[in-house]
mmCIF file of C-alpha atoms in Angstrom:
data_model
loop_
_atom_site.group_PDB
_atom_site.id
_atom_site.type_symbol
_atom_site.label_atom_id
_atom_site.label_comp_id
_atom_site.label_asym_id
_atom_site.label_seq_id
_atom_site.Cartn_x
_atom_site.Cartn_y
_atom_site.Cartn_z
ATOM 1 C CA UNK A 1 0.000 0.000 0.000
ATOM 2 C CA UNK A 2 1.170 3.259 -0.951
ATOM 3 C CA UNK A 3 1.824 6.489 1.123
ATOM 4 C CA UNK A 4 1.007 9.383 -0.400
ATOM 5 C CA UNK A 5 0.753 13.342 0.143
ATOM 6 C CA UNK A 6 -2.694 14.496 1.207
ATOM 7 C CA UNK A 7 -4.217 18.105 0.746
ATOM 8 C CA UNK A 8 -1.771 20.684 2.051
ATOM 9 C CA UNK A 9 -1.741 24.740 2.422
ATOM 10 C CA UNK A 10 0.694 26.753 4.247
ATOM 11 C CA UNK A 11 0.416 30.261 5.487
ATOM 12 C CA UNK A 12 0.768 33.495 7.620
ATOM 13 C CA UNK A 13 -1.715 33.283 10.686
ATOM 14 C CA UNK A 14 -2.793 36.589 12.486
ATOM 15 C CA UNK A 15 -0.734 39.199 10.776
ATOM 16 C CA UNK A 16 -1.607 42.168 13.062
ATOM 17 C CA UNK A 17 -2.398 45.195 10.902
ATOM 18 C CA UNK A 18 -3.884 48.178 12.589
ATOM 19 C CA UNK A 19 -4.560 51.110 9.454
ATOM 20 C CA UNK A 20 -5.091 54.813 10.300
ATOM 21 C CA UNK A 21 -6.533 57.252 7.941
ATOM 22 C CA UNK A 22 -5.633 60.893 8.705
ATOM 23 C CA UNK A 23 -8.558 62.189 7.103
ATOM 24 C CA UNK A 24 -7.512 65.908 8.727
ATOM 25 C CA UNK A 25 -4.992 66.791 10.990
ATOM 26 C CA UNK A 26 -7.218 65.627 13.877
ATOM 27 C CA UNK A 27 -9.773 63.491 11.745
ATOM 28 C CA UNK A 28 -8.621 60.080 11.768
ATOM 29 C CA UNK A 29 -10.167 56.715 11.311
ATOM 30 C CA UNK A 30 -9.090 53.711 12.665
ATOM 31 C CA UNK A 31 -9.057 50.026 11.412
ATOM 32 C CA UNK A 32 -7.836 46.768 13.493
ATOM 33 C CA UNK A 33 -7.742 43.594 11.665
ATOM 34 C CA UNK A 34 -6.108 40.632 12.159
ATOM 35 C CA UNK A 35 -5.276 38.905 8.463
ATOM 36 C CA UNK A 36 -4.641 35.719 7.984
ATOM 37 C CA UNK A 37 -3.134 34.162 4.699
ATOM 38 C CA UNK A 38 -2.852 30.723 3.489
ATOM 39 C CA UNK A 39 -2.121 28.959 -0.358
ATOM 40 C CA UNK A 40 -2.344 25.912 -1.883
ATOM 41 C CA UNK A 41 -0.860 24.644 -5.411
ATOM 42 C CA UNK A 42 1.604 22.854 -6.700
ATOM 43 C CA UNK A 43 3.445 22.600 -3.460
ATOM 44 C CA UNK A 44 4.663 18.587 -3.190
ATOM 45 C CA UNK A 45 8.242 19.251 -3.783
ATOM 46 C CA UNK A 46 8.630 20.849 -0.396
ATOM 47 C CA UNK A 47 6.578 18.543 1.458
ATOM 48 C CA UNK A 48 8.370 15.324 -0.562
ATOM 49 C CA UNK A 49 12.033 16.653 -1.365
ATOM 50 C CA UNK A 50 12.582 19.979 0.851
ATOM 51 C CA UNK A 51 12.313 21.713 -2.269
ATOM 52 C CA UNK A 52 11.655 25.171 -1.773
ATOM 53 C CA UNK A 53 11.707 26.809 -5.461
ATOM 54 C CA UNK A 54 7.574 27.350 -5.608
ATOM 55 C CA UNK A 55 7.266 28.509 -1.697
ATOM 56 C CA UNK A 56 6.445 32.133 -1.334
ATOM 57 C CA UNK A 57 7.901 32.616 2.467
ATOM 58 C CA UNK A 58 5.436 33.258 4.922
ATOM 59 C CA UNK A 59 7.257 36.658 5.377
ATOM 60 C CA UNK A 60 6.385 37.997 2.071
ATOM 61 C CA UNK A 61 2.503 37.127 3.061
ATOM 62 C CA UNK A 62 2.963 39.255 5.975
ATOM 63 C CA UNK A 63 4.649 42.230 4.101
ATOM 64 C CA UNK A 64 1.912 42.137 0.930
ATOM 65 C CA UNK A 65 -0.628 42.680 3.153
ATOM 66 C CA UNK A 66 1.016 45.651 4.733
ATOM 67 C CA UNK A 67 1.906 46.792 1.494
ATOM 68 C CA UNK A 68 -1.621 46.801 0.314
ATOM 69 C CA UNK A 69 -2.987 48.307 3.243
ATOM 70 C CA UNK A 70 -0.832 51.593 2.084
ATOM 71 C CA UNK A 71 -1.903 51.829 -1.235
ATOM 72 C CA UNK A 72 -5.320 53.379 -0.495
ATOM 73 C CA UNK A 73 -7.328 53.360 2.058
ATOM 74 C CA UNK A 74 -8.443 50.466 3.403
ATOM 75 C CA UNK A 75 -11.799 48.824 1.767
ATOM 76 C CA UNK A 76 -14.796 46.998 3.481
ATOM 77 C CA UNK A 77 -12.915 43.384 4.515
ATOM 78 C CA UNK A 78 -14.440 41.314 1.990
ATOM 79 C CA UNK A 79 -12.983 43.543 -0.794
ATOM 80 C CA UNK A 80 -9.422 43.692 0.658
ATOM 81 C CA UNK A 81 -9.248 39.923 1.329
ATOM 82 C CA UNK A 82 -10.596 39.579 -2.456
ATOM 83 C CA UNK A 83 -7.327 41.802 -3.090
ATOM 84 C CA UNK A 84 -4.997 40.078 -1.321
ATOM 85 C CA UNK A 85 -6.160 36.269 -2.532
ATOM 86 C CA UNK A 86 -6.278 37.085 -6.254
ATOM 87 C CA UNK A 87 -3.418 38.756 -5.642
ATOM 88 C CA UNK A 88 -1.116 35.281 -4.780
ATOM 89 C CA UNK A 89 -2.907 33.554 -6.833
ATOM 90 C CA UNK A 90 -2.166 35.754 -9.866
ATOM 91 C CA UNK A 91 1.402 36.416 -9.253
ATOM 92 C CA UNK A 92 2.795 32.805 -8.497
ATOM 93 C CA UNK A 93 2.337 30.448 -10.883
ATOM 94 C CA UNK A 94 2.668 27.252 -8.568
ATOM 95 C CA UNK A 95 -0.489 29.147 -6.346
ATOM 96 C CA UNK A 96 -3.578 27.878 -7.881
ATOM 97 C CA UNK A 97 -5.879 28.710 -4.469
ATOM 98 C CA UNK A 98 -5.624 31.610 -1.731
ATOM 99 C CA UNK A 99 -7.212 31.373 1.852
ATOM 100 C CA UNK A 100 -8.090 34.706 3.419
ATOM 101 C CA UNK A 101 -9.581 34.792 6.848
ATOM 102 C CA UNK A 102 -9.903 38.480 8.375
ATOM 103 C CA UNK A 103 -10.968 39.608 11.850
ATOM 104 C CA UNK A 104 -12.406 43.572 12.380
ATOM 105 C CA UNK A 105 -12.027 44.013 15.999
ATOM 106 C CA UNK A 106 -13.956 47.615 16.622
ATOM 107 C CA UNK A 107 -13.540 51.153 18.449
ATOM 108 C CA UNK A 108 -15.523 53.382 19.804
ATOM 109 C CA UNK A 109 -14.922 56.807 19.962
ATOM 110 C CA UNK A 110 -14.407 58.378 23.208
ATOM 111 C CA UNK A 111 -17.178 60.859 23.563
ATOM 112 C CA UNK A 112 -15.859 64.425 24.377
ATOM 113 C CA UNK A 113 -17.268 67.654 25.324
ATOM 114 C CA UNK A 114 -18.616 68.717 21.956
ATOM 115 C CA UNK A 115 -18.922 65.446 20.727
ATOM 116 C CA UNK A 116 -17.382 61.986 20.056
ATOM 117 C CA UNK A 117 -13.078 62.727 19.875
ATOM 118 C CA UNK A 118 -11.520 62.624 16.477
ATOM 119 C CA UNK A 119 -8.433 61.086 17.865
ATOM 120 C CA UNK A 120 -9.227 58.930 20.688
ATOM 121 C CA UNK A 121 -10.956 55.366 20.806
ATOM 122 C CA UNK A 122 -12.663 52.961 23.245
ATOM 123 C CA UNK A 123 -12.397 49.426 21.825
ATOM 124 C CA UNK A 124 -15.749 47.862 21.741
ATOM 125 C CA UNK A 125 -16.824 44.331 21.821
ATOM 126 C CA UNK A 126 -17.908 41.948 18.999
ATOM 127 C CA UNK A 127 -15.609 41.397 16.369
ATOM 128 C CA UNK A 128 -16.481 41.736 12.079
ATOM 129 C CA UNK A 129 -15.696 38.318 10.207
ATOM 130 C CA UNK A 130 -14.892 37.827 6.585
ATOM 131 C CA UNK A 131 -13.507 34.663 4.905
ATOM 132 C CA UNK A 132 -12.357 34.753 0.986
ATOM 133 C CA UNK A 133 -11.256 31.550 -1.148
ATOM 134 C CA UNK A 134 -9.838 32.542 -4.215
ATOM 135 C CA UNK A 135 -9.075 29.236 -6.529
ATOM 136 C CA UNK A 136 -9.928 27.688 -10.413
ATOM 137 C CA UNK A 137 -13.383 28.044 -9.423
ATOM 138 C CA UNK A 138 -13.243 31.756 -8.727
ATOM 139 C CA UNK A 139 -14.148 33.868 -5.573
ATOM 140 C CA UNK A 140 -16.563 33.210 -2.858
ATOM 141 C CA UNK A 141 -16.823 34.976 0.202
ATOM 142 C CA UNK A 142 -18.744 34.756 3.727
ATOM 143 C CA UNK A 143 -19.033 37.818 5.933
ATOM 144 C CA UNK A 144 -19.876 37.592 9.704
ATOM 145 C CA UNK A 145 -19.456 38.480 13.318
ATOM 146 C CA UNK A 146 -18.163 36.453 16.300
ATOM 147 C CA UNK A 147 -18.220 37.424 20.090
ATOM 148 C CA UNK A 148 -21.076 39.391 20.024
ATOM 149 C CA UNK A 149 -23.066 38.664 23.096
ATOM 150 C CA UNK A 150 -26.621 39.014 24.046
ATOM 151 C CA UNK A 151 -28.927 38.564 26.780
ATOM 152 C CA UNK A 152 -32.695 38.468 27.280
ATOM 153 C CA UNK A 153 -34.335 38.925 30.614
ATOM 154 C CA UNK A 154 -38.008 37.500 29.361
ATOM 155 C CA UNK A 155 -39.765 35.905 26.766
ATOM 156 C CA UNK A 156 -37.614 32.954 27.187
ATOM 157 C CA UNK A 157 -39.052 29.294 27.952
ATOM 158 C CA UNK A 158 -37.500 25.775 28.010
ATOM 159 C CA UNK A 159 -39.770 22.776 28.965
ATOM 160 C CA UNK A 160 -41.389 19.543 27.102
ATOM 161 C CA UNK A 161 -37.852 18.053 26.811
ATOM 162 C CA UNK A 162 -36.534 14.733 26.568
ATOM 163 C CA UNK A 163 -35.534 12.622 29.744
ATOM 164 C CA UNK A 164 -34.471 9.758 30.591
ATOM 165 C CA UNK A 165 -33.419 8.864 34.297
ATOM 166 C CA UNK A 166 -30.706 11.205 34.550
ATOM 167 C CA UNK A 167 -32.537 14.194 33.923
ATOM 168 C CA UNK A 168 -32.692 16.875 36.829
ATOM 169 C CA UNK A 169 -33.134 19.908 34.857
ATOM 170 C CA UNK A 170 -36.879 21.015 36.058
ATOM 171 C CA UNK A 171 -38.804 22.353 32.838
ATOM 172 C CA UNK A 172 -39.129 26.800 33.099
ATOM 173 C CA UNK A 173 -41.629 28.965 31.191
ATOM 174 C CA UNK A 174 -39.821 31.897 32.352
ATOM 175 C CA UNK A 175 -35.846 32.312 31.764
ATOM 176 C CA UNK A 176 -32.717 34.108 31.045
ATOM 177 C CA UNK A 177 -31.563 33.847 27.799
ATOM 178 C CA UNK A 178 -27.915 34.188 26.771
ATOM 179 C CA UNK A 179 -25.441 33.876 24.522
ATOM 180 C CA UNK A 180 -22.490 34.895 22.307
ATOM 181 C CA UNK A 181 -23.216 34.882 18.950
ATOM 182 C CA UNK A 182 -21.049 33.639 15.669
ATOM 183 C CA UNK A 183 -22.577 33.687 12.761
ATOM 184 C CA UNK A 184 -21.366 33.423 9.218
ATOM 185 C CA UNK A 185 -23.380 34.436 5.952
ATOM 186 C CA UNK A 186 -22.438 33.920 2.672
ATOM 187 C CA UNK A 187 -22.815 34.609 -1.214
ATOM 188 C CA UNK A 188 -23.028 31.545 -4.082
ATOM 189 C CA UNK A 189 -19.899 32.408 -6.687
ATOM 190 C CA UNK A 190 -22.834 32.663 -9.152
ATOM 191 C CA UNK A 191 -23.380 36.375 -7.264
ATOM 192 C CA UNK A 192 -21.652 38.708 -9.496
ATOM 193 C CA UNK A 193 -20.765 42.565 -9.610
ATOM 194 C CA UNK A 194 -19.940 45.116 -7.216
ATOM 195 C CA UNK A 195 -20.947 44.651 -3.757
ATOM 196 C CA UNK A 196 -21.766 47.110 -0.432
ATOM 197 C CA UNK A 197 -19.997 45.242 1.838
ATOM 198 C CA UNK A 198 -20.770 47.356 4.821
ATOM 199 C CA UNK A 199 -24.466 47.876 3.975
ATOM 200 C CA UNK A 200 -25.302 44.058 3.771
ATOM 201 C CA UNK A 201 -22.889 43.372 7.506
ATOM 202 C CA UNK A 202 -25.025 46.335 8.729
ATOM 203 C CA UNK A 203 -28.132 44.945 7.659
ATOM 204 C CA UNK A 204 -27.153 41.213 8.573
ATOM 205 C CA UNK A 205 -26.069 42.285 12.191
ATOM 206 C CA UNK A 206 -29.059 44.282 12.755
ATOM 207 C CA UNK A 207 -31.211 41.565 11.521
ATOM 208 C CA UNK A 208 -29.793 38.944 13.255
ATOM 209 C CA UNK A 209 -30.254 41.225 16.994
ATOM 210 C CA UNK A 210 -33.104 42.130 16.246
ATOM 211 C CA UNK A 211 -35.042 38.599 16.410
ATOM 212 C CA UNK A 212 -32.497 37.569 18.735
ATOM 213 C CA UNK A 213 -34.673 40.007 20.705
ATOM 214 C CA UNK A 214 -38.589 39.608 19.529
ATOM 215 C CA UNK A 215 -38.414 36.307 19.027
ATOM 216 C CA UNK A 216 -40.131 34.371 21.765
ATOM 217 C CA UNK A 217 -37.857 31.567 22.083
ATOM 218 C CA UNK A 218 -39.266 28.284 23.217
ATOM 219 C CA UNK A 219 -35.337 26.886 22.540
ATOM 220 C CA UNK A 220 -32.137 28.488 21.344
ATOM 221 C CA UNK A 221 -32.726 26.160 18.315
ATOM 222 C CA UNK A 222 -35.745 27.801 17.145
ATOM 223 C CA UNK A 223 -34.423 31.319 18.026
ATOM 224 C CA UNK A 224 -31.249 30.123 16.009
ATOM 225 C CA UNK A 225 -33.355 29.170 12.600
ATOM 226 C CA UNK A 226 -34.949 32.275 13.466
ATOM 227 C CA UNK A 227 -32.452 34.585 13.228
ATOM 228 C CA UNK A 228 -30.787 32.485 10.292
ATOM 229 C CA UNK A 229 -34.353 33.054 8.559
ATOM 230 C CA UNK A 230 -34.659 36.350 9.010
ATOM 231 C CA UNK A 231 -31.003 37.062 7.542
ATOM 232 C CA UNK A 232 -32.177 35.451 3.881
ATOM 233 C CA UNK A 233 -35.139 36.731 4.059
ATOM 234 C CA UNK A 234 -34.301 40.797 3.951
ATOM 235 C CA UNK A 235 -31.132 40.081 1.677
ATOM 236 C CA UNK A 236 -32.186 37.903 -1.684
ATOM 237 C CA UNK A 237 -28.494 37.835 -2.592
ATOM 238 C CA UNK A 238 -27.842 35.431 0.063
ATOM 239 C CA UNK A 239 -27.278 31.757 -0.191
ATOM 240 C CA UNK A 240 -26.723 30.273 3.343
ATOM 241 C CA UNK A 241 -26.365 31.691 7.519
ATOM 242 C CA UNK A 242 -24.512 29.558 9.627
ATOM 243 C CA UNK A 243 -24.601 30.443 13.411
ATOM 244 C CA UNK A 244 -23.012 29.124 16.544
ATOM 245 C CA UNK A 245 -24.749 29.955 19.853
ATOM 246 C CA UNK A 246 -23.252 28.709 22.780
ATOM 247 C CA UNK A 247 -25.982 28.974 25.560
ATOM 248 C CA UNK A 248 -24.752 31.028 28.504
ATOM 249 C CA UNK A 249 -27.079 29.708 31.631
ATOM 250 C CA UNK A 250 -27.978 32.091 34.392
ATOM 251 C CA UNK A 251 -29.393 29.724 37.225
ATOM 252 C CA UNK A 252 -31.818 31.035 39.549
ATOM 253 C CA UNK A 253 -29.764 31.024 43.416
ATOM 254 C CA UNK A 254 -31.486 29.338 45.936
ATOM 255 C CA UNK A 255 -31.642 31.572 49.084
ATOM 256 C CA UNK A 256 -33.945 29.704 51.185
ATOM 257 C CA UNK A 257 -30.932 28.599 53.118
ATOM 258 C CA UNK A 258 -30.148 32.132 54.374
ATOM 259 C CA UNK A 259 -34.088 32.705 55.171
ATOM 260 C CA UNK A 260 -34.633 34.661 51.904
ATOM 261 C CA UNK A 261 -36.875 34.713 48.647
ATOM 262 C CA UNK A 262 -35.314 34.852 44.926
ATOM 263 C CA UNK A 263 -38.788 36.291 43.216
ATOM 264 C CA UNK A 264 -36.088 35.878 40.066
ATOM 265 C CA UNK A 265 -33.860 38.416 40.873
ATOM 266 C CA UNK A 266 -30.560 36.711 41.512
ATOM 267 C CA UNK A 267 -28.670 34.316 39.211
ATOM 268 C CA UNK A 268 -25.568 32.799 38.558
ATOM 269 C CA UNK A 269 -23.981 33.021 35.826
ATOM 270 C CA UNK A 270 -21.761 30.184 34.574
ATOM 271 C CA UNK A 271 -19.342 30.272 31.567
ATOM 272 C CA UNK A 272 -18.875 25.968 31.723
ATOM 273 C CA UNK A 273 -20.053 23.579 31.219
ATOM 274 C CA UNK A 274 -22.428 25.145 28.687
ATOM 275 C CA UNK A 275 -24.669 24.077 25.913
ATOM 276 C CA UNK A 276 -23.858 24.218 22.133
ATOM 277 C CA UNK A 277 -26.240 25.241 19.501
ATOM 278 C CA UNK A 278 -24.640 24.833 15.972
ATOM 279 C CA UNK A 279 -27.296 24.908 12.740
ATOM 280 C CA UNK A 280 -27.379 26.524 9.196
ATOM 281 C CA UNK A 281 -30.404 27.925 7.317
ATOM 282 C CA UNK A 282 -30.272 28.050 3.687
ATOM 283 C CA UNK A 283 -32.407 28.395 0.207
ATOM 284 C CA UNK A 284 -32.974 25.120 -0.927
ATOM 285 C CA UNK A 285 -32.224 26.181 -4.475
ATOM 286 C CA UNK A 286 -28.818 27.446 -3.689
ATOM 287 C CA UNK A 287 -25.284 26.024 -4.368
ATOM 288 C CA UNK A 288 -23.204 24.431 -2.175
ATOM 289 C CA UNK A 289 -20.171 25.898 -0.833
ATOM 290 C CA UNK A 290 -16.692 25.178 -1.386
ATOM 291 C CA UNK A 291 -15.214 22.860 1.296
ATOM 292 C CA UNK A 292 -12.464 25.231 1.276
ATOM 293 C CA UNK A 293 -14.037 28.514 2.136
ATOM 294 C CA UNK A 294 -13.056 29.827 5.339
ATOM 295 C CA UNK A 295 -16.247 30.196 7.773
ATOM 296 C CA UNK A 296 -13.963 30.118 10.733
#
């Protein structure tokens, strides 16, 4: 039996790239990304022979993407990750397929007396995804957000469950409801023509809060199809939402023991053990995506 070389990339992970526009002396804007790069092509010599002749080093992934955060300023995510993958692809011959995986972390600006400072930033919470493949097939692309978390006080319920004789958990028609949500959306490569990036992550994110929040959830599965459903529905162009929401419980405390009530008041919060909720929503009609794009 044979032993043979299996499907391979290599890459630069987490290139830290911070980009400031001086739109005025005191006018800036800032952007924080983490960028990370990795190819795939004719690469067997290397693995098989220590070859290096068709191995772009690592370092030069790191220094193109500085280099093309200078030439203008910086685009929505998706577009510069588009940049940078057709980028290897194009200019190495033995490159046939770029990975681009890019993470917006966000800043507030500090409010000041006349209004929020030009200068001078808070960073915020909740991060902007985006994840390019760039290969023989052509470009496809899935936009997203990660560490965003949410709570809900009411219109949360949990009962009519499955159990067996290990089950201790009692059934609740009233509960907290928390959790950090990822979720990825995405476009088929049939979707052609200029994009607005940042309008369709606004609308996604606000979408995707916003029945987080009226939805009466009788499970974090149904809020999750929820949200997934609402996301397709107010954008046509897209194919598929995938969302991860790990349930963060808030148990009520039993006080009794110190001659107190808990009318619901006071909880503890726990960050583990924890449940998972992982599901996608898509149109049935839609193509598949690549095994090779980069949701995560």
């Amino acid at each position: 039996m044979a032993i043979v070389l299996g499907p391979n990339r290599y890459g630069k992970a987490e290139v830290r790239l911070v980009r400031l526009t001086r739109t005025s002396t005191t006018e800036h804007e800032l952007c924080d990304l983490d960028v990370s790069v990795s190819l795939s092509g004719d690469l067997a010599d290397t693995h098989l022979r220590g070859d290096n002749a068709k191995v772009l080093p690592t370092d030069t992934m790191r220094a193109v993407v500085y280099a093309f955060a200078q030439d203008e300023p910086l685009p929505a995510i998706e577009e510069f990750g588009l940049r940078l993958a057709r980028h290897f692809v194009a200019a190495h011959a033995p490159i046939d397929t770029a990975r681009v995986r890019l993470v917006e972390h966000p800043w507030l600006r500090i409010p000041a007396g006349d209004g929020p400072h030009p200068h001078a930033w808070i960073r915020g919470s909740g991060a902007r995804y985006a994840g390019v493949l760039h290969g023989p097939a052509g470009s496809e692309v899935c936009s997203g957000i990660q560490d965003v978390t949410v709570l809900k006080s009411a219109g949360s319920e949990f009962h009519g469950f499955l159990t067996d004789r290990y089950t201790t958990l009692a059934p609740t028609r009233d509960r907290i409801l928390s959790t950090s949500i990822e979720a990825r959306w995405r476009r088929p490569r049939t979707c052609t023509g200029p994009t607005d990036w940042d309008a369709s992550f606004r609308t996604a994110r606000d979408t995707l809060l916003r029945t987080f929040a009226e939805t009466h959830s009788l499970s974090l599965q149904q809020t999750l199809y929820a949200m997934g459903e609402a996301v397709l529905a107010e954008q046509a162009e897209l194919a598929e939402v995938r969302l991860t929401l790990p349930n963060r419980h808030h148990y009520p405390v039993d006080l009794s023991a110190y001659g107190q009530e808990n009318a619901g008041e006071v909880y503890e919060a726990t960050d583990r053990p924890y449940g998972l909720i992982e599901g996608s929503v898509r149109r049935d009609d839609a193509p598949e995506a690549s095994a090779e794009l980069p949701w995560e």
